[in-house]
Amino acid sequence: MPRTGRFLDIHRDPHSNELLARGGDSQAHSILQRAGFVAVVRLHETYHRTPTGLSVDDESRLATDAVARLRATEYHVDCAPDFDTDARPASYMPLGSSVAHLAERLRDATTTDEAADALTELTAAHDGILAALEEALTATADFHDGLGQPADPYTARRLRYLADEHLHIIRTDLAHTRNALADRHAPHPCRSTCTGISPPPNANAPPCAPARPAAHAPGPAAPVAAGLRR
């Protein structure tokens, strides 16, 4: 049975004259966005439209490009004759795929070292993926400030909040998990008594087996109370 997510429809709405794309799965939605369409998220449906302010010719070129990209990745597209094309542009792996590949590495990991290596790509302080995402959010906020659009004055503030608060929490939690995994096979300084696995910080269980209580050295003889006789 064919997958319904492989079918799309790109036509002008007969009532609003908007150029709309409907159907498809999440991959098709990404292709539409890269072609220039804008996502419209409703309660029970997500569809795409062309950006406002385009001429009819520009909309046709955008729709034709979207049809070509979708068919190049084996989607079935029903479209108006004006948008039909035999072009099949080359498709390349998007940048997000390399990030998603880390999830596969984590699922396939059989040792804590392999899992820690994958998490390092996310949490590396200077050039990790989350550090780069933080830079992207901040750069977007700076760009929005430069536009000076009064219609949505809180957008830049929200982006900075995401970068400074939420993303910081995610980086901290993942970095803690990565370090805990890396520590599991690290040599512990108390090799003679260590049980082998150090717990995360602030854990109640001690990292090492409790040491045997040391024998107390005999102290000075207690003084004989006055008046006592043998």
PDB file of N, CA, C and O in Angstrom, residues 47-92:
ATOM      1  N   TYR A  47      -0.300  22.982   6.410  1.00  0.00           N
ATOM      2  CA  TYR A  47      -0.123  23.142   4.976  1.00  0.00           C
ATOM      3  C   TYR A  47       0.852  24.285   4.737  1.00  0.00           C
ATOM      4  O   TYR A  47       1.375  24.893   5.675  1.00  0.00           O
ATOM      5  N   HIS A  48       1.134  24.578   3.468  1.00  0.00           N
ATOM      6  CA  HIS A  48       2.126  25.596   3.126  1.00  0.00           C
ATOM      7  C   HIS A  48       1.548  26.559   2.090  1.00  0.00           C
ATOM      8  O   HIS A  48       0.726  26.165   1.268  1.00  0.00           O
ATOM      9  N   ARG A  49       2.001  27.782   2.152  1.00  0.00           N
ATOM     10  CA  ARG A  49       1.586  28.812   1.201  1.00  0.00           C
ATOM     11  C   ARG A  49       2.826  29.545   0.715  1.00  0.00           C
ATOM     12  O   ARG A  49       3.896  29.481   1.331  1.00  0.00           O
ATOM     13  N   THR A  50       2.668  30.276  -0.380  1.00  0.00           N
ATOM     14  CA  THR A  50       3.770  31.112  -0.853  1.00  0.00           C
ATOM     15  C   THR A  50       3.849  32.383  -0.002  1.00  0.00           C
ATOM     16  O   THR A  50       2.850  32.819   0.575  1.00  0.00           O
ATOM     17  N   PRO A  51       5.015  32.979   0.108  1.00  0.00           N
ATOM     18  CA  PRO A  51       5.148  34.205   0.904  1.00  0.00           C
ATOM     19  C   PRO A  51       4.301  35.337   0.335  1.00  0.00           C
ATOM     20  O   PRO A  51       4.036  35.395  -0.872  1.00  0.00           O
ATOM     21  N   THR A  52       3.884  36.224   1.202  1.00  0.00           N
ATOM     22  CA  THR A  52       3.109  37.383   0.746  1.00  0.00           C
ATOM     23  C   THR A  52       4.024  38.346   0.000  1.00  0.00           C
ATOM     24  O   THR A  52       5.236  38.405   0.236  1.00  0.00           O
ATOM     25  N   GLY A  53       3.434  39.100  -0.916  1.00  0.00           N
ATOM     26  CA  GLY A  53       4.189  40.120  -1.639  1.00  0.00           C
ATOM     27  C   GLY A  53       4.829  39.653  -2.913  1.00  0.00           C
ATOM     28  O   GLY A  53       5.488  40.448  -3.604  1.00  0.00           O
ATOM     29  N   LEU A  54       4.673  38.371  -3.275  1.00  0.00           N
ATOM     30  CA  LEU A  54       5.273  37.875  -4.519  1.00  0.00           C
ATOM     31  C   LEU A  54       4.346  38.155  -5.700  1.00  0.00           C
ATOM     32  O   LEU A  54       3.114  38.153  -5.568  1.00  0.00           O
ATOM     33  N   SER A  55       4.941  38.352  -6.840  1.00  0.00           N
ATOM     34  CA  SER A  55       4.149  38.474  -8.064  1.00  0.00           C
ATOM     35  C   SER A  55       3.682  37.090  -8.502  1.00  0.00           C
ATOM     36  O   SER A  55       4.164  36.059  -8.019  1.00  0.00           O
ATOM     37  N   VAL A  56       2.742  37.069  -9.440  1.00  0.00           N
ATOM     38  CA  VAL A  56       2.226  35.793  -9.943  1.00  0.00           C
ATOM     39  C   VAL A  56       3.349  34.983 -10.598  1.00  0.00           C
ATOM     40  O   VAL A  56       3.436  33.760 -10.425  1.00  0.00           O
ATOM     41  N   ASP A  57       4.208  35.646 -11.344  1.00  0.00           N
ATOM     42  CA  ASP A  57       5.320  34.943 -11.985  1.00  0.00           C
ATOM     43  C   ASP A  57       6.279  34.359 -10.949  1.00  0.00           C
ATOM     44  O   ASP A  57       6.766  33.231 -11.109  1.00  0.00           O
ATOM     45  N   ASP A  58       6.570  35.134  -9.897  1.00  0.00           N
ATOM     46  CA  ASP A  58       7.463  34.635  -8.852  1.00  0.00           C
ATOM     47  C   ASP A  58       6.841  33.437  -8.132  1.00  0.00           C
ATOM     48  O   ASP A  58       7.541  32.470  -7.795  1.00  0.00           O
ATOM     49  N   GLU A  59       5.559  33.493  -7.890  1.00  0.00           N
ATOM     50  CA  GLU A  59       4.880  32.367  -7.252  1.00  0.00           C
ATOM     51  C   GLU A  59       4.948  31.125  -8.142  1.00  0.00           C
ATOM     52  O   GLU A  59       5.160  30.006  -7.650  1.00  0.00           O
ATOM     53  N   SER A  60       4.781  31.313  -9.439  1.00  0.00           N
ATOM     54  CA  SER A  60       4.838  30.174 -10.357  1.00  0.00           C
ATOM     55  C   SER A  60       6.231  29.553 -10.378  1.00  0.00           C
ATOM     56  O   SER A  60       6.373  28.323 -10.391  1.00  0.00           O
ATOM     57  N   ARG A  61       7.249  30.395 -10.386  1.00  0.00           N
ATOM     58  CA  ARG A  61       8.623  29.872 -10.359  1.00  0.00           C
ATOM     59  C   ARG A  61       8.889  29.112  -9.063  1.00  0.00           C
ATOM     60  O   ARG A  61       9.522  28.053  -9.062  1.00  0.00           O
ATOM     61  N   LEU A  62       8.386  29.651  -7.952  1.00  0.00           N
ATOM     62  CA  LEU A  62       8.589  28.991  -6.658  1.00  0.00           C
ATOM     63  C   LEU A  62       7.885  27.640  -6.633  1.00  0.00           C
ATOM     64  O   LEU A  62       8.450  26.633  -6.184  1.00  0.00           O
ATOM     65  N   ALA A  63       6.636  27.594  -7.125  1.00  0.00           N
ATOM     66  CA  ALA A  63       5.890  26.345  -7.137  1.00  0.00           C
ATOM     67  C   ALA A  63       6.528  25.318  -8.073  1.00  0.00           C
ATOM     68  O   ALA A  63       6.606  24.124  -7.750  1.00  0.00           O
ATOM     69  N   THR A  64       6.999  25.762  -9.231  1.00  0.00           N
ATOM     70  CA  THR A  64       7.650  24.850 -10.169  1.00  0.00           C
ATOM     71  C   THR A  64       8.915  24.256  -9.562  1.00  0.00           C
ATOM     72  O   THR A  64       9.197  23.059  -9.715  1.00  0.00           O
ATOM     73  N   ASP A  65       9.674  25.076  -8.859  1.00  0.00           N
ATOM     74  CA  ASP A  65      10.885  24.584  -8.197  1.00  0.00           C
ATOM     75  C   ASP A  65      10.532  23.571  -7.122  1.00  0.00           C
ATOM     76  O   ASP A  65      11.212  22.549  -6.965  1.00  0.00           O
ATOM     77  N   ALA A  66       9.454  23.830  -6.369  1.00  0.00           N
ATOM     78  CA  ALA A  66       9.041  22.893  -5.329  1.00  0.00           C
ATOM     79  C   ALA A  66       8.614  21.556  -5.929  1.00  0.00           C
ATOM     80  O   ALA A  66       8.963  20.486  -5.409  1.00  0.00           O
ATOM     81  N   VAL A  67       7.868  21.603  -7.029  1.00  0.00           N
ATOM     82  CA  VAL A  67       7.443  20.365  -7.695  1.00  0.00           C
ATOM     83  C   VAL A  67       8.663  19.565  -8.153  1.00  0.00           C
ATOM     84  O   VAL A  67       8.733  18.337  -7.967  1.00  0.00           O
ATOM     85  N   ALA A  68       9.640  20.239  -8.731  1.00  0.00           N
ATOM     86  CA  ALA A  68      10.841  19.547  -9.207  1.00  0.00           C
ATOM     87  C   ALA A  68      11.594  18.908  -8.039  1.00  0.00           C
ATOM     88  O   ALA A  68      12.042  17.760  -8.125  1.00  0.00           O
ATOM     89  N   ARG A  69      11.740  19.647  -6.929  1.00  0.00           N
ATOM     90  CA  ARG A  69      12.471  19.103  -5.770  1.00  0.00           C
ATOM     91  C   ARG A  69      11.742  17.900  -5.165  1.00  0.00           C
ATOM     92  O   ARG A  69      12.380  16.905  -4.785  1.00  0.00           O
ATOM     93  N   LEU A  70      10.436  18.011  -5.072  1.00  0.00           N
ATOM     94  CA  LEU A  70       9.666  16.920  -4.485  1.00  0.00           C
ATOM     95  C   LEU A  70       9.719  15.667  -5.354  1.00  0.00           C
ATOM     96  O   LEU A  70       9.916  14.551  -4.855  1.00  0.00           O
ATOM     97  N   ARG A  71       9.557  15.830  -6.641  1.00  0.00           N
ATOM     98  CA  ARG A  71       9.585  14.664  -7.528  1.00  0.00           C
ATOM     99  C   ARG A  71      10.980  14.062  -7.617  1.00  0.00           C
ATOM    100  O   ARG A  71      11.117  12.854  -7.832  1.00  0.00           O
ATOM    101  N   ALA A  72      12.003  14.889  -7.430  1.00  0.00           N
ATOM    102  CA  ALA A  72      13.370  14.366  -7.442  1.00  0.00           C
ATOM    103  C   ALA A  72      13.615  13.419  -6.271  1.00  0.00           C
ATOM    104  O   ALA A  72      14.484  12.541  -6.352  1.00  0.00           O
ATOM    105  N   THR A  73      12.854  13.592  -5.194  1.00  0.00           N
ATOM    106  CA  THR A  73      12.972  12.690  -4.048  1.00  0.00           C
ATOM    107  C   THR A  73      11.797  11.710  -3.993  1.00  0.00           C
ATOM    108  O   THR A  73      11.452  11.202  -2.922  1.00  0.00           O
ATOM    109  N   GLU A  74      11.173  11.469  -5.161  1.00  0.00           N
ATOM    110  CA  GLU A  74      10.179  10.419  -5.360  1.00  0.00           C
ATOM    111  C   GLU A  74       8.868  10.679  -4.623  1.00  0.00           C
ATOM    112  O   GLU A  74       8.194   9.740  -4.177  1.00  0.00           O
ATOM    113  N   TYR A  75       8.484  11.944  -4.511  1.00  0.00           N
ATOM    114  CA  TYR A  75       7.143  12.271  -4.039  1.00  0.00           C
ATOM    115  C   TYR A  75       6.214  12.380  -5.252  1.00  0.00           C
ATOM    116  O   TYR A  75       6.636  12.785  -6.335  1.00  0.00           O
ATOM    117  N   HIS A  76       4.966  12.051  -5.041  1.00  0.00           N
ATOM    118  CA  HIS A  76       3.954  12.162  -6.096  1.00  0.00           C
ATOM    119  C   HIS A  76       3.228  13.495  -5.902  1.00  0.00           C
ATOM    120  O   HIS A  76       2.582  13.719  -4.870  1.00  0.00           O
ATOM    121  N   VAL A  77       3.344  14.373  -6.888  1.00  0.00           N
ATOM    122  CA  VAL A  77       2.810  15.726  -6.768  1.00  0.00           C
ATOM    123  C   VAL A  77       1.748  15.940  -7.835  1.00  0.00           C
ATOM    124  O   VAL A  77       2.006  15.794  -9.031  1.00  0.00           O
ATOM    125  N   ASP A  78       0.547  16.286  -7.385  1.00  0.00           N
ATOM    126  CA  ASP A  78      -0.523  16.704  -8.286  1.00  0.00           C
ATOM    127  C   ASP A  78      -0.522  18.229  -8.298  1.00  0.00           C
ATOM    128  O   ASP A  78      -0.675  18.864  -7.250  1.00  0.00           O
ATOM    129  N   CYS A  79      -0.321  18.822  -9.464  1.00  0.00           N
ATOM    130  CA  CYS A  79      -0.171  20.274  -9.527  1.00  0.00           C
ATOM    131  C   CYS A  79      -0.874  20.818 -10.764  1.00  0.00           C
ATOM    132  O   CYS A  79      -1.243  20.077 -11.682  1.00  0.00           O
ATOM    133  N   ALA A  80      -1.032  22.129 -10.773  1.00  0.00           N
ATOM    134  CA  ALA A  80      -1.597  22.806 -11.945  1.00  0.00           C
ATOM    135  C   ALA A  80      -0.622  22.693 -13.115  1.00  0.00           C
ATOM    136  O   ALA A  80       0.593  22.577 -12.923  1.00  0.00           O
ATOM    137  N   PRO A  81      -1.121  22.718 -14.327  1.00  0.00           N
ATOM    138  CA  PRO A  81      -0.229  22.585 -15.499  1.00  0.00           C
ATOM    139  C   PRO A  81       0.871  23.642 -15.534  1.00  0.00           C
ATOM    140  O   PRO A  81       1.965  23.366 -16.048  1.00  0.00           O
ATOM    141  N   ASP A  82       0.608  24.813 -14.991  1.00  0.00           N
ATOM    142  CA  ASP A  82       1.625  25.869 -15.019  1.00  0.00           C
ATOM    143  C   ASP A  82       2.854  25.506 -14.188  1.00  0.00           C
ATOM    144  O   ASP A  82       3.937  26.054 -14.410  1.00  0.00           O
ATOM    145  N   PHE A  83       2.697  24.589 -13.234  1.00  0.00           N
ATOM    146  CA  PHE A  83       3.805  24.247 -12.333  1.00  0.00           C
ATOM    147  C   PHE A  83       4.462  22.916 -12.697  1.00  0.00           C
ATOM    148  O   PHE A  83       5.432  22.513 -12.063  1.00  0.00           O
ATOM    149  N   ASP A  84       3.925  22.238 -13.710  1.00  0.00           N
ATOM    150  CA  ASP A  84       4.464  20.933 -14.084  1.00  0.00           C
ATOM    151  C   ASP A  84       5.837  21.098 -14.723  1.00  0.00           C
ATOM    152  O   ASP A  84       6.082  22.049 -15.476  1.00  0.00           O
ATOM    153  N   THR A  85       6.736  20.180 -14.423  1.00  0.00           N
ATOM    154  CA  THR A  85       8.104  20.262 -14.934  1.00  0.00           C
ATOM    155  C   THR A  85       8.730  18.882 -14.972  1.00  0.00           C
ATOM    156  O   THR A  85       8.363  17.996 -14.188  1.00  0.00           O
ATOM    157  N   ASP A  86       9.663  18.720 -15.892  1.00  0.00           N
ATOM    158  CA  ASP A  86      10.442  17.483 -15.963  1.00  0.00           C
ATOM    159  C   ASP A  86      11.802  17.629 -15.277  1.00  0.00           C
ATOM    160  O   ASP A  86      12.595  16.680 -15.264  1.00  0.00           O
ATOM    161  N   ALA A  87      12.086  18.794 -14.723  1.00  0.00           N
ATOM    162  CA  ALA A  87      13.375  19.022 -14.058  1.00  0.00           C
ATOM    163  C   ALA A  87      13.460  18.172 -12.795  1.00  0.00           C
ATOM    164  O   ALA A  87      12.470  17.996 -12.070  1.00  0.00           O
ATOM    165  N   ARG A  88      14.657  17.651 -12.548  1.00  0.00           N
ATOM    166  CA  ARG A  88      14.907  16.871 -11.345  1.00  0.00           C
ATOM    167  C   ARG A  88      16.248  17.340 -10.765  1.00  0.00           C
ATOM    168  O   ARG A  88      17.301  16.762 -11.057  1.00  0.00           O
ATOM    169  N   PRO A  89      16.237  18.386  -9.962  1.00  0.00           N
ATOM    170  CA  PRO A  89      17.498  18.904  -9.432  1.00  0.00           C
ATOM    171  C   PRO A  89      18.154  17.915  -8.476  1.00  0.00           C
ATOM    172  O   PRO A  89      17.471  17.083  -7.840  1.00  0.00           O
ATOM    173  N   ALA A  90      19.457  17.996  -8.394  1.00  0.00           N
ATOM    174  CA  ALA A  90      20.192  17.125  -7.472  1.00  0.00           C
ATOM    175  C   ALA A  90      19.848  17.513  -6.040  1.00  0.00           C
ATOM    176  O   ALA A  90      19.692  18.691  -5.712  1.00  0.00           O
ATOM    177  N   SER A  91      19.710  16.513  -5.198  1.00  0.00           N
ATOM    178  CA  SER A  91      19.431  16.753  -3.783  1.00  0.00           C
ATOM    179  C   SER A  91      20.651  16.370  -2.959  1.00  0.00           C
ATOM    180  O   SER A  91      21.350  15.400  -3.273  1.00  0.00           O
ATOM    181  N   TYR A  92      20.898  17.131  -1.924  1.00  0.00           N
ATOM    182  CA  TYR A  92      22.051  16.909  -1.056  1.00  0.00           C
ATOM    183  C   TYR A  92      21.574  16.714   0.378  1.00  0.00           C
ATOM    184  O   TYR A  92      20.483  17.170   0.761  1.00  0.00           O
TER     185      TYR A  92
END
